[in-house]
Amino acid sequence: MQYGYTIFILLLPLLSFLVLGLAGMKMKHKVAGLIGTCSLGVVTILSYLTAFQYFSADRVNDIHQAIIPFNFTWLPLTDTLHFDLGILLDPISVMMLIVISTVSLMVHIYSFGYMHGEKGFQRYYAFLSLFTMSMLGLVVATNIFQMYMFWELVGVSSYLLIGFYYPLKPAIAASKKAFIVTRFADMFFLIGILMFGFFTDSFSFSFAADVQVVNGMQELVTVDPMRAIACGGFIIPTALTLMFIGGAGKSAMFPLHIWLPDAMEGPTPVSALIHAATMVVAGVFQIARMFPLWIQYAPETMSIIVWVGVFTAFYAAAVACAQSDIKRVLAFSTISQIAFMMVGLGVSLPGHEAILDNHAQLGYMAGMFHLFTHAMFKACLFLGAGCIIHAVHSNEMSMMGGLRKYMPITHITFLISCLAIAGIPPFSGFFSKDEILTAAMQYSPVVGWIMTGVAAMTAFYMFRLYYGIFWGTENKEAHEHHTPHEAPLSMTFPLMFLSAVTILCGFLPFGHFVSASGLSYDIHLDTQIAITSVVIAVISIALATYIYKGEQQPIADRLYKTFPKLHRAAYKRFYQDEIWQYVTHRIIFRCISKPVAWFDRHVVDGTFNFMAWGANEAGESLRPWQSGDVRQYAVWFLTGSVALTLILLCI
């Protein structure tokens, strides 16, 4: 079988997890790290080999065909409904194999230096392997239920990695918060899957449609008209919306975003792997995977995706402008950029007669392209932040400043990534973000201009972060006890690699590999939008330079004194945690949970306790009748006989 080796892409990290989890504590740190890293190295080679073979293969009707090299029925339910496990290769799954394996390998290499000497080093690498296997299994799933199984494994892995420093209470609280919030969202995902499976009798990603090319354009042609008519009106849109809630929780969309900033309590490489490049894009991948269902049966419902993404992007960017912890700035930046991808997918509505025209291709392709580019430069930013924290032993910008002369490699790679996320050409972020803005403008000028404003805010807060770390006033008092220094090669090599990818990958003909229709699509920049976005980004960078580059920031201080309440609100994330605390503790727990608990204890338990008491009392009352005394039985027998005789005589 041509792609038979792809099964090892899942089996190798699983084997690594089992070996390190069961026998890791008996190994030296270096041996455990080498096992995990070499395993991921082989997985990365296999992923790149898969991508090369898949995208270089001949197309059928100019389309890369979906290939299932491995599949088996795990649990049959009915003649047509069954749970399958397998591997699906198509453009987006192969692209995700590249993203996950590349970033994960860089994190494994980086962790050799960052986690050196940490207690639980072997356990850390075991959890990394488990997470990587779970994420790889999610993206190659052949059906929705398999996706959900690995989706939950990703959640478990996230819980374990966020809470890696389990002796610290903030890490435990953050891991529980992430687990609870994402499980709450996943409940809706599961309900959507069950509704979908029950009414459509299928767990397929496209249960009743095939893709065909008509007159050079690709359209969805219904295979089972009766099933589509029965489900298309209400069932499919409702099921997809419920699944989207699950994706919104995993991708930290408002208001289910509250777990992601606190998840920064985990090790910084974990932040790079899970909360910047892979796990948080699971919701985006879910929408992209079921895109044919969305545009065929729920195009109007896609406006929910658009407006949730628009609001989340703006909200997260506003909060990022006021944060002082560098990892939390990057966390809210991640939330905002994931929302960009959501908007890109949401504005991809079909054209006339459900045909996937270039407009639909643009939004879909741009969203997935931004997923690819963002994974590289955001992982570089997080790993760079890890180098900085490793050097100054603090996450706060007040403990930094002037680090460019101590950490030249980190400085340059961080700057490249900042330019990319700001949308400055020729870095990769410009090409992907600009296409999203173009698609958004075509969808609605209001959406387009809001997202352009968010892009400007992105450039501003990222260079506020950059100048706060590498320029500004050096904290000599803190540095005199521990002079900052460049990280070792094991930590700087991933930075150099990811920054090089960030510079080059914008020139990839991404539309030739991934598009909404499956046809090769050439990216054409909208000159007006491109120039506008670049000018706005440059102005934002210039403003951040003017305010934050100097050793003193009088303008920033004056703005803080002028708008202290606004700054405080943004710093406190507009009190979203407090609102959730109030809603859960004061409303849900007090007004719903306590009455339900009272009803359960006093009514439900009371009813069954009363039945048990009644049965016991009845038994106690009847017990004297079973004394074993023959004389007593004779008396009762004679008494009963006389009583029955009298009754019969009276009748």
XYZ file of C-alpha atoms in Angstrom:
651
model
C 0.000 0.000 0.000
C 1.440 3.363 -1.049
C 0.637 5.204 2.178
C 0.679 2.201 4.506
C 3.528 3.705 6.537
C 1.258 6.539 7.726
C -0.029 4.326 10.543
C 3.382 4.783 12.196
C 2.722 8.528 12.404
C 0.279 7.638 15.182
C 1.913 4.508 16.581
C 5.385 5.975 17.187
C 4.344 8.775 19.572
C 1.934 6.349 21.260
C 4.785 3.877 21.789
C 7.004 6.708 23.044
C 4.314 7.696 25.554
C 3.963 4.137 26.838
C 7.708 3.586 27.158
C 8.381 6.905 28.884
C 5.255 6.699 31.007
C 5.942 3.181 32.279
C 9.728 3.038 32.367
C 10.806 6.669 32.095
C 11.584 7.131 35.792
C 14.241 4.424 35.512
C 15.976 6.314 32.681
C 18.357 9.211 32.737
C 16.885 12.544 31.636
C 18.918 12.618 28.462
C 17.854 9.111 27.440
C 14.164 9.882 27.994
C 14.474 13.125 26.046
C 16.245 11.382 23.172
C 13.563 8.693 22.958
C 10.786 11.295 22.734
C 12.707 13.539 20.334
C 13.893 10.751 18.016
C 10.373 9.370 17.879
C 9.064 12.778 16.823
C 11.919 13.129 14.373
C 10.815 9.960 12.583
C 7.193 11.137 12.692
C 8.248 14.438 11.134
C 10.138 12.661 8.341
C 7.111 10.454 7.651
C 4.822 13.500 7.654
C 7.003 15.345 5.147
C 7.259 12.205 3.011
C 3.466 11.898 3.086
C 3.064 15.525 2.051
C 5.562 15.178 -0.778
C 3.943 12.016 -2.146
C 0.412 13.309 -1.741
C 0.844 16.734 -3.308
C 3.099 15.468 -6.097
C 0.644 12.717 -7.088
C -1.507 13.117 -10.175
C -4.782 14.917 -9.648
C -8.151 13.579 -10.761
C -10.152 16.313 -12.502
C -7.518 18.751 -11.192
C -8.378 17.821 -7.592
C -6.275 16.124 -4.922
C -8.344 13.082 -4.038
C -9.027 11.998 -0.462
C -7.166 8.781 0.365
C -7.903 6.370 3.231
C -4.888 4.067 3.528
C -6.059 2.554 6.804
C -9.555 2.061 8.236
C -11.480 -0.513 10.242
C -14.871 -0.705 11.917
C -14.336 -0.486 15.634
C -17.936 -0.640 16.859
C -20.878 -1.473 14.545
C -24.206 -0.053 15.706
C -26.561 -0.650 12.778
C -26.183 -1.736 9.181
C -25.161 1.790 8.186
C -24.130 3.466 11.464
C -20.796 2.427 12.931
C -17.712 3.803 14.649
C -14.611 3.614 12.472
C -10.964 4.267 13.200
C -8.616 5.084 10.363
C -6.437 7.594 8.574
C -7.783 10.123 6.088
C -5.340 11.955 3.844
C -6.614 15.057 2.102
C -5.123 18.547 1.630
C -5.989 19.943 5.067
C -5.045 16.818 7.020
C -1.692 16.545 5.238
C -1.065 20.250 5.842
C -1.833 19.766 9.542
C 0.579 16.834 9.705
C 3.324 19.244 8.641
C 2.293 21.881 11.190
C 1.957 19.515 14.144
C 5.086 17.462 13.500
C 7.269 20.513 12.778
C 6.242 22.522 15.829
C 6.261 19.463 18.083
C 9.770 18.484 16.978
C 11.033 22.009 17.636
C 9.422 21.947 21.094
C 11.029 18.579 21.862
C 14.470 19.915 20.895
C 13.898 23.194 22.751
C 12.817 21.392 25.910
C 16.233 19.757 26.244
C 17.573 23.129 27.332
C 14.503 24.723 28.896
C 13.484 21.754 31.061
C 17.042 20.699 31.943
C 17.200 19.590 35.566
C 13.444 19.771 36.113
C 11.868 17.144 38.342
C 9.568 15.000 36.227
C 11.574 15.491 33.024
C 10.669 11.996 31.794
C 7.007 12.514 32.636
C 7.071 15.770 30.684
C 8.311 14.048 27.527
C 5.746 11.272 27.972
C 2.965 13.863 28.087
C 4.379 15.606 25.004
C 4.241 12.325 23.099
C 0.665 11.693 24.234
C -0.425 15.143 23.144
C 1.273 14.875 19.755
C -0.311 11.474 19.097
C -3.732 12.833 20.096
C -3.484 15.865 17.843
C -2.224 13.813 14.908
C -5.079 11.359 15.392
C -7.559 14.226 15.431
C -6.501 15.679 12.089
C -6.379 12.349 10.214
C -9.720 11.125 11.595
C -11.953 9.536 8.975
C -15.198 10.435 10.755
C -16.654 12.796 13.322
C -16.699 10.287 16.173
C -13.022 9.416 15.763
C -12.300 13.143 15.738
C -14.190 13.474 19.011
C -12.246 10.619 20.648
C -8.901 12.225 19.873
C -10.389 15.644 20.656
C -10.940 14.465 24.226
C -7.455 12.944 24.395
C -6.085 16.349 23.407
C -8.013 17.825 26.335
C -6.579 15.263 28.741
C -3.057 15.912 27.443
C -3.563 19.648 27.865
C -4.713 19.121 31.457
C -1.611 17.058 32.239
C 0.822 19.498 30.627
C -0.709 22.687 32.042
C -0.609 21.129 35.501
C 2.935 19.794 35.076
C 4.137 21.919 38.009
C 1.531 20.273 40.218
C 3.099 21.363 43.553
C 2.170 24.951 42.599
C -1.455 25.873 43.306
C -1.776 28.290 40.316
C -0.766 25.480 37.928
C -3.335 23.099 39.411
C -6.039 25.768 39.294
C -5.171 26.592 35.667
C -5.238 22.950 34.580
C -8.614 22.384 36.240
C -9.990 25.571 34.723
C -8.870 24.549 31.230
C -10.294 21.064 31.694
C -13.665 22.221 33.020
C -14.228 24.984 30.456
C -13.268 22.839 27.489
C -15.308 19.892 28.809
C -18.304 22.191 29.138
C -17.897 23.190 25.497
C -17.256 19.596 24.450
C -20.619 18.611 25.903
C -22.242 20.629 23.114
C -19.892 19.040 20.581
C -20.993 15.573 21.724
C -24.684 16.523 21.624
C -24.192 17.827 18.087
C -22.464 14.591 17.043
C -25.230 12.450 18.533
C -27.930 14.567 16.885
C -26.094 14.379 13.574
C -25.589 10.620 13.796
C -29.156 9.883 14.918
C -30.908 11.820 12.171
C -28.472 11.224 9.305
C -27.522 7.657 10.240
C -23.901 8.544 9.554
C -20.789 9.957 11.213
C -19.226 10.926 7.889
C -17.947 14.459 7.386
C -20.218 14.802 4.346
C -23.028 12.312 4.754
C -25.126 12.979 1.658
C -22.997 14.828 -0.877
C -20.227 14.138 -3.334
C -17.986 16.728 -4.902
C -18.028 16.993 -8.675
C -16.549 19.406 -11.183
C -19.057 21.109 -13.449
C -17.883 23.543 -16.152
C -14.520 23.930 -14.511
C -16.020 24.780 -11.105
C -16.562 22.465 -8.187
C -19.982 22.010 -6.639
C -21.654 19.723 -4.138
C -24.046 17.235 -5.711
C -26.556 15.531 -3.425
C -26.362 11.747 -3.386
C -29.279 10.993 -1.061
C -31.970 13.633 -1.714
C -34.507 12.320 0.807
C -32.034 12.276 3.657
C -30.773 15.729 2.748
C -34.320 17.128 2.603
C -35.170 15.551 5.947
C -32.092 16.902 7.714
C -31.157 20.060 5.880
C -33.849 22.364 7.242
C -33.169 22.244 10.965
C -31.149 19.238 12.053
C -27.870 19.904 10.261
C -27.633 23.648 11.105
C -28.422 22.898 14.756
C -25.944 20.025 14.957
C -23.209 22.077 13.286
C -23.830 25.025 15.610
C -23.547 22.751 18.649
C -20.302 21.333 17.258
C -19.050 24.876 16.696
C -19.535 25.587 20.408
C -17.171 22.716 21.106
C -14.693 24.167 18.636
C -15.098 27.633 20.175
C -14.168 26.199 23.566
C -11.069 24.442 22.276
C -10.028 27.494 20.232
C -10.741 29.902 23.125
C -13.397 32.002 21.432
C -15.316 34.513 23.552
C -16.801 33.858 26.085
C -15.100 30.441 26.423
C -11.636 32.001 26.211
C -11.059 32.320 29.957
C -8.958 29.146 30.274
C -6.228 30.077 27.794
C -4.491 33.002 29.588
C -4.331 31.015 32.841
C -2.922 28.046 30.933
C 0.326 30.010 30.738
C 1.110 28.537 34.174
C 2.411 25.488 32.332
C 5.983 25.276 30.997
C 6.631 27.750 28.182
C 7.340 25.031 25.557
C 3.881 23.672 26.354
C 2.449 27.107 25.607
C 4.203 27.047 22.259
C 3.000 23.563 21.373
C -0.545 23.522 22.685
C -1.683 27.070 23.123
C -0.136 28.703 20.089
C 0.239 26.260 17.233
C -1.794 23.077 17.508
C -4.472 22.502 20.149
C -6.118 25.908 19.862
C -6.525 25.536 16.114
C -8.543 22.339 16.583
C -11.752 24.389 16.422
C -10.632 26.009 13.180
C -9.767 22.601 11.756
C -13.177 21.278 12.810
C -14.952 24.013 10.813
C -12.674 23.427 7.831
C -13.169 19.668 7.961
C -16.968 19.969 7.896
C -16.959 22.937 5.534
C -18.966 21.081 2.832
C -21.767 20.525 5.348
C -21.732 24.161 6.428
C -22.008 25.627 2.949
C -24.495 23.043 1.698
C -26.921 22.923 4.610
C -26.162 25.858 6.931
C -24.732 28.834 4.977
C -26.846 31.362 6.895
C -25.625 29.921 10.204
C -22.031 30.731 9.238
C -22.706 34.330 10.248
C -22.435 33.072 13.852
C -18.847 32.043 13.151
C -18.103 35.420 11.572
C -19.423 37.616 14.368
C -18.075 35.470 17.195
C -14.694 35.694 15.462
C -14.943 39.457 14.904
C -15.818 40.222 18.514
C -13.233 37.811 19.902
C -10.482 39.280 17.721
C -11.224 42.817 18.864
C -11.695 41.904 22.533
C -8.466 39.885 22.758
C -6.455 42.584 20.973
C -7.768 45.229 23.379
C -6.792 43.124 26.401
C -3.342 42.362 24.956
C -2.598 46.102 24.791
C -2.662 46.342 28.604
C -0.967 43.123 29.784
C 2.439 43.200 31.466
C 3.123 39.437 31.584
C 4.760 38.618 28.239
C 3.199 35.138 28.027
C -0.271 36.574 28.594
C 0.274 39.153 25.864
C 1.068 36.272 23.529
C -1.893 34.279 24.868
C -4.383 37.026 24.025
C -2.602 37.535 20.728
C -3.228 33.855 20.006
C -6.931 34.243 20.808
C -7.131 37.210 18.435
C -5.303 35.421 15.616
C -7.402 32.258 15.959
C -10.424 34.536 15.621
C -8.918 35.827 12.352
C -8.913 32.253 11.054
C -12.516 31.759 12.169
C -13.545 34.906 10.335
C -11.745 33.698 7.208
C -13.728 30.455 7.226
C -16.983 32.170 8.177
C -16.934 34.622 5.275
C -16.481 31.761 2.807
C -20.063 31.607 1.618
C -20.916 29.790 -1.620
C -21.722 31.772 -4.714
C -24.610 31.185 -7.093
C -26.211 27.733 -7.095
C -23.961 26.506 -4.271
C -20.879 26.759 -6.485
C -17.597 27.268 -4.676
C -16.384 30.313 -6.556
C -13.154 32.220 -6.032
C -14.663 34.289 -3.239
C -15.410 31.165 -1.207
C -11.983 29.779 -2.032
C -10.334 32.985 -0.869
C -11.746 33.018 2.675
C -11.263 29.283 3.228
C -7.790 29.232 1.752
C -6.751 32.376 3.652
C -7.995 31.002 6.964
C -6.045 27.779 6.542
C -3.001 29.645 5.227
C -3.056 31.856 8.313
C -3.300 28.732 10.467
C -0.108 27.482 8.811
C 1.884 30.718 8.998
C 0.653 31.647 12.479
C 1.725 28.276 13.868
C 5.314 28.987 12.852
C 5.765 32.568 13.992
C 3.660 32.229 17.160
C 5.608 29.127 18.207
C 8.769 31.163 17.590
C 7.397 33.988 19.764
C 6.512 31.666 22.627
C 9.830 29.857 22.490
C 11.554 33.245 22.355
C 9.582 34.265 25.440
C 10.854 31.094 27.096
C 14.443 32.122 26.368
C 13.757 35.545 27.875
C 12.134 34.079 31.004
C 15.050 31.649 31.242
C 17.423 34.634 31.211
C 15.685 37.027 33.650
C 13.632 34.555 35.748
C 10.458 36.580 35.385
C 7.485 36.973 33.066
C 7.009 40.672 33.779
C 8.196 43.312 31.318
C 9.248 45.501 34.243
C 12.063 43.013 34.888
C 13.280 43.284 31.304
C 14.362 46.076 28.996
C 17.567 46.446 27.030
C 17.931 42.696 26.474
C 18.915 43.041 22.805
C 22.591 43.400 23.723
C 22.522 40.272 25.877
C 20.387 38.034 23.631
C 21.091 38.856 19.948
C 19.652 35.629 18.456
C 16.468 35.806 20.505
C 16.187 39.499 19.645
C 16.419 39.014 15.874
C 14.126 35.988 15.729
C 11.564 37.711 17.989
C 11.653 40.800 15.769
C 11.092 38.709 12.626
C 8.057 37.068 14.213
C 6.695 40.426 15.374
C 6.984 41.790 11.836
C 5.207 38.685 10.522
C 2.261 38.908 12.914
C 2.024 42.648 12.264
C 1.503 41.928 8.563
C 4.638 43.540 7.179
C 5.814 42.184 3.795
C 7.630 40.029 2.821
C 7.054 38.050 6.006
C 4.486 35.244 5.930
C 1.862 36.863 8.130
C 1.336 39.594 5.543
C 0.246 37.172 2.827
C -2.166 35.136 4.942
C -3.692 37.989 6.947
C -4.092 40.212 3.905
C -6.125 37.524 2.143
C -8.420 37.241 5.167
C -8.954 41.009 5.098
C -9.735 40.847 1.377
C -12.292 38.080 1.893
C -13.794 39.956 4.840
C -14.141 43.123 2.757
C -15.946 41.157 0.051
C -18.259 39.650 2.672
C -19.038 42.947 4.414
C -17.169 46.282 4.510
C -18.073 46.550 8.202
C -16.409 43.224 8.967
C -13.466 44.130 6.745
C -12.776 47.450 8.450
C -13.173 46.016 11.957
C -10.658 43.311 11.157
C -8.336 45.901 9.626
C -8.552 47.819 12.899
C -7.752 44.640 14.829
C -4.741 44.091 12.564
C -3.562 47.603 13.464
C -3.997 46.843 17.168
C -1.988 43.639 16.652
C 0.968 45.553 15.237
C 0.752 48.046 18.105
C 0.673 45.617 21.046
C 3.293 43.304 19.542
C 5.782 46.135 19.179
C 4.832 47.419 22.621
C 5.908 43.959 23.770
C 9.037 43.992 21.617
C 10.244 47.373 22.869
C 9.352 46.535 26.462
C 11.598 43.468 26.314
C 14.533 44.461 24.141
C 14.639 48.264 24.379
C 13.325 50.615 27.013
C 14.958 50.906 30.416
C 17.123 48.049 31.569
C 16.316 46.814 35.074
C 19.915 46.971 36.281
C 18.941 46.246 39.862
C 17.495 42.904 38.853
C 20.254 42.178 36.333
C 23.147 42.819 38.698
C 22.328 39.645 40.616
C 21.901 37.587 37.476
C 23.283 38.942 34.210
C 21.041 37.934 31.288
C 22.616 35.693 28.674
C 21.717 34.003 25.431
C 20.081 30.603 25.690
C 21.968 27.430 24.680
C 21.899 26.125 21.117
C 19.211 23.555 21.935
C 16.897 26.517 22.616
C 18.076 28.967 19.958
C 18.127 26.475 17.060
C 14.301 26.101 17.067
C 14.048 29.908 17.073
C 16.309 30.218 14.039
C 14.517 27.414 12.203
C 11.019 28.779 12.864
C 12.029 32.345 11.996
C 13.519 31.103 8.698
C 10.239 29.320 7.948
C 8.398 32.528 8.857
C 10.426 34.465 6.288
C 9.989 31.938 3.482
C 6.608 30.238 3.849
C 4.643 33.304 2.766
C 5.891 32.636 -0.776
C 4.404 29.145 -0.842
C 1.688 28.747 -3.494
C -0.596 27.637 -0.696
C -3.717 27.830 -2.855
C -2.252 25.134 -5.121
C -2.410 22.707 -2.186
C -5.390 23.815 -0.076
C -8.550 25.496 -1.337
C -12.277 25.289 -0.710
C -13.009 23.625 -4.027
C -9.937 21.406 -4.159
C -8.861 23.063 -7.401
C -5.535 24.832 -7.698
C -6.056 28.474 -6.780
C -3.577 31.298 -7.418
C -3.406 33.959 -4.733
C -3.984 37.441 -6.138
C -3.301 40.274 -3.720
C -5.820 43.087 -3.704
C -3.408 45.997 -4.138
C -5.658 48.559 -2.478
C -6.328 46.425 0.591
C -2.701 45.294 0.786
C -1.349 48.846 0.672
C -3.946 50.037 3.184
C -3.196 47.242 5.652
C 0.567 47.743 5.359
C 0.279 51.513 5.831
C -1.929 51.042 8.897
C 0.488 48.439 10.308
C 3.459 50.756 9.755
C 1.620 53.610 11.463
C 0.812 51.339 14.411
C 4.443 50.218 14.678
C 5.603 53.838 14.462
C 3.165 54.787 17.233
C 4.415 51.945 19.440
C 7.998 53.000 18.671
C 7.264 56.607 19.612
C 5.634 55.608 22.897
C 7.713 52.664 24.109
C 11.187 52.669 22.539
C 12.791 55.255 24.818
C 14.153 54.662 28.278
C 11.229 56.670 29.627
C 7.588 56.392 28.474
C 5.969 59.717 29.414
C 3.146 59.342 26.875
C 2.253 55.884 28.186
C 2.328 57.183 31.748
C 0.122 60.131 30.794
C -2.370 57.887 29.020
C -2.504 55.634 32.067
C -3.220 58.594 34.352
C -5.834 59.946 31.938
C -7.700 56.645 31.488
C -6.934 54.603 34.631
C -10.300 52.815 34.706
C -10.057 51.789 31.056
C -6.509 50.515 31.529
C -7.506 48.668 34.684
C -10.481 47.076 32.931
C -8.321 45.933 30.005
C -5.644 44.647 32.383
C -8.319 42.694 34.276
C -9.580 41.255 30.940
C -12.726 43.372 31.238
C -13.597 41.349 34.333
C -14.587 38.244 32.413
C -13.241 35.949 35.128
C -15.188 37.845 37.762
C -18.338 37.643 35.643
C -17.924 33.898 35.226
C -17.302 33.534 38.955
C -20.471 35.487 39.702
C -22.549 33.559 37.170
C -21.328 30.151 38.333
C -21.254 30.731 42.098
C -24.053 33.236 42.671
C -26.515 32.159 39.971
C -25.831 28.582 38.846
C -24.587 27.154 42.152
C -26.901 29.159 44.438
C -30.063 29.325 42.333
C -29.843 26.044 40.433
C -27.347 23.636 41.973
C -28.376 24.123 45.612
C -32.139 23.688 44.948
C -31.387 20.621 42.831
C -29.152 19.254 45.585
C -31.889 19.935 48.190
C -34.465 18.199 45.993
C -32.106 15.261 45.510
C -31.395 14.896 49.235
C -34.869 15.522 50.624
C -37.267 14.412 47.885
C -35.454 11.751 45.861
C -33.377 10.338 48.701
C -36.248 10.930 51.155
C -38.674 8.954 48.999
C -36.404 5.953 48.728
C -35.421 6.193 52.394
C -39.120 6.229 53.309
C -39.742 3.147 51.170
C -36.838 1.386 52.864
C -38.080 2.445 56.313
C -41.596 1.271 55.491
C -40.364 -2.115 54.323
C -38.239 -2.452 57.436
C -41.130 -1.512 59.754
C -43.452 -3.936 57.981
C -40.897 -6.662 58.471
C -40.552 -5.807 62.162
C -44.355 -5.966 62.531
C -44.602 -9.345 60.822
C -41.603 -10.865 62.544
C -43.546 -12.026 65.703
C -45.833 -14.063 63.446
C -42.824 -16.176 62.452
C -41.773 -17.133 65.981
C -41.475 -20.924 65.379
C -43.802 -21.715 68.329
C -46.266 -24.444 67.149
C -48.710 -23.617 69.914
C -48.853 -19.989 68.775
C -49.407 -21.100 65.176
C -52.296 -23.382 66.378
C -53.925 -20.498 68.233
C -53.696 -18.284 65.142
C -55.036 -21.119 62.980
C -58.049 -21.741 65.248
C -58.698 -18.015 65.632
C -58.628 -17.556 61.880
C -60.897 -20.550 61.277
C -63.473 -19.290 63.795
C -63.317 -15.812 62.279
C -63.844 -17.101 58.749
C -66.739 -19.339 59.926
C -68.467 -16.407 61.597
C -67.986 -14.249 58.524
C -69.461 -16.921 56.273
C -72.432 -17.427 58.615
C -73.094 -13.710 58.691
C -73.025 -13.556 54.912
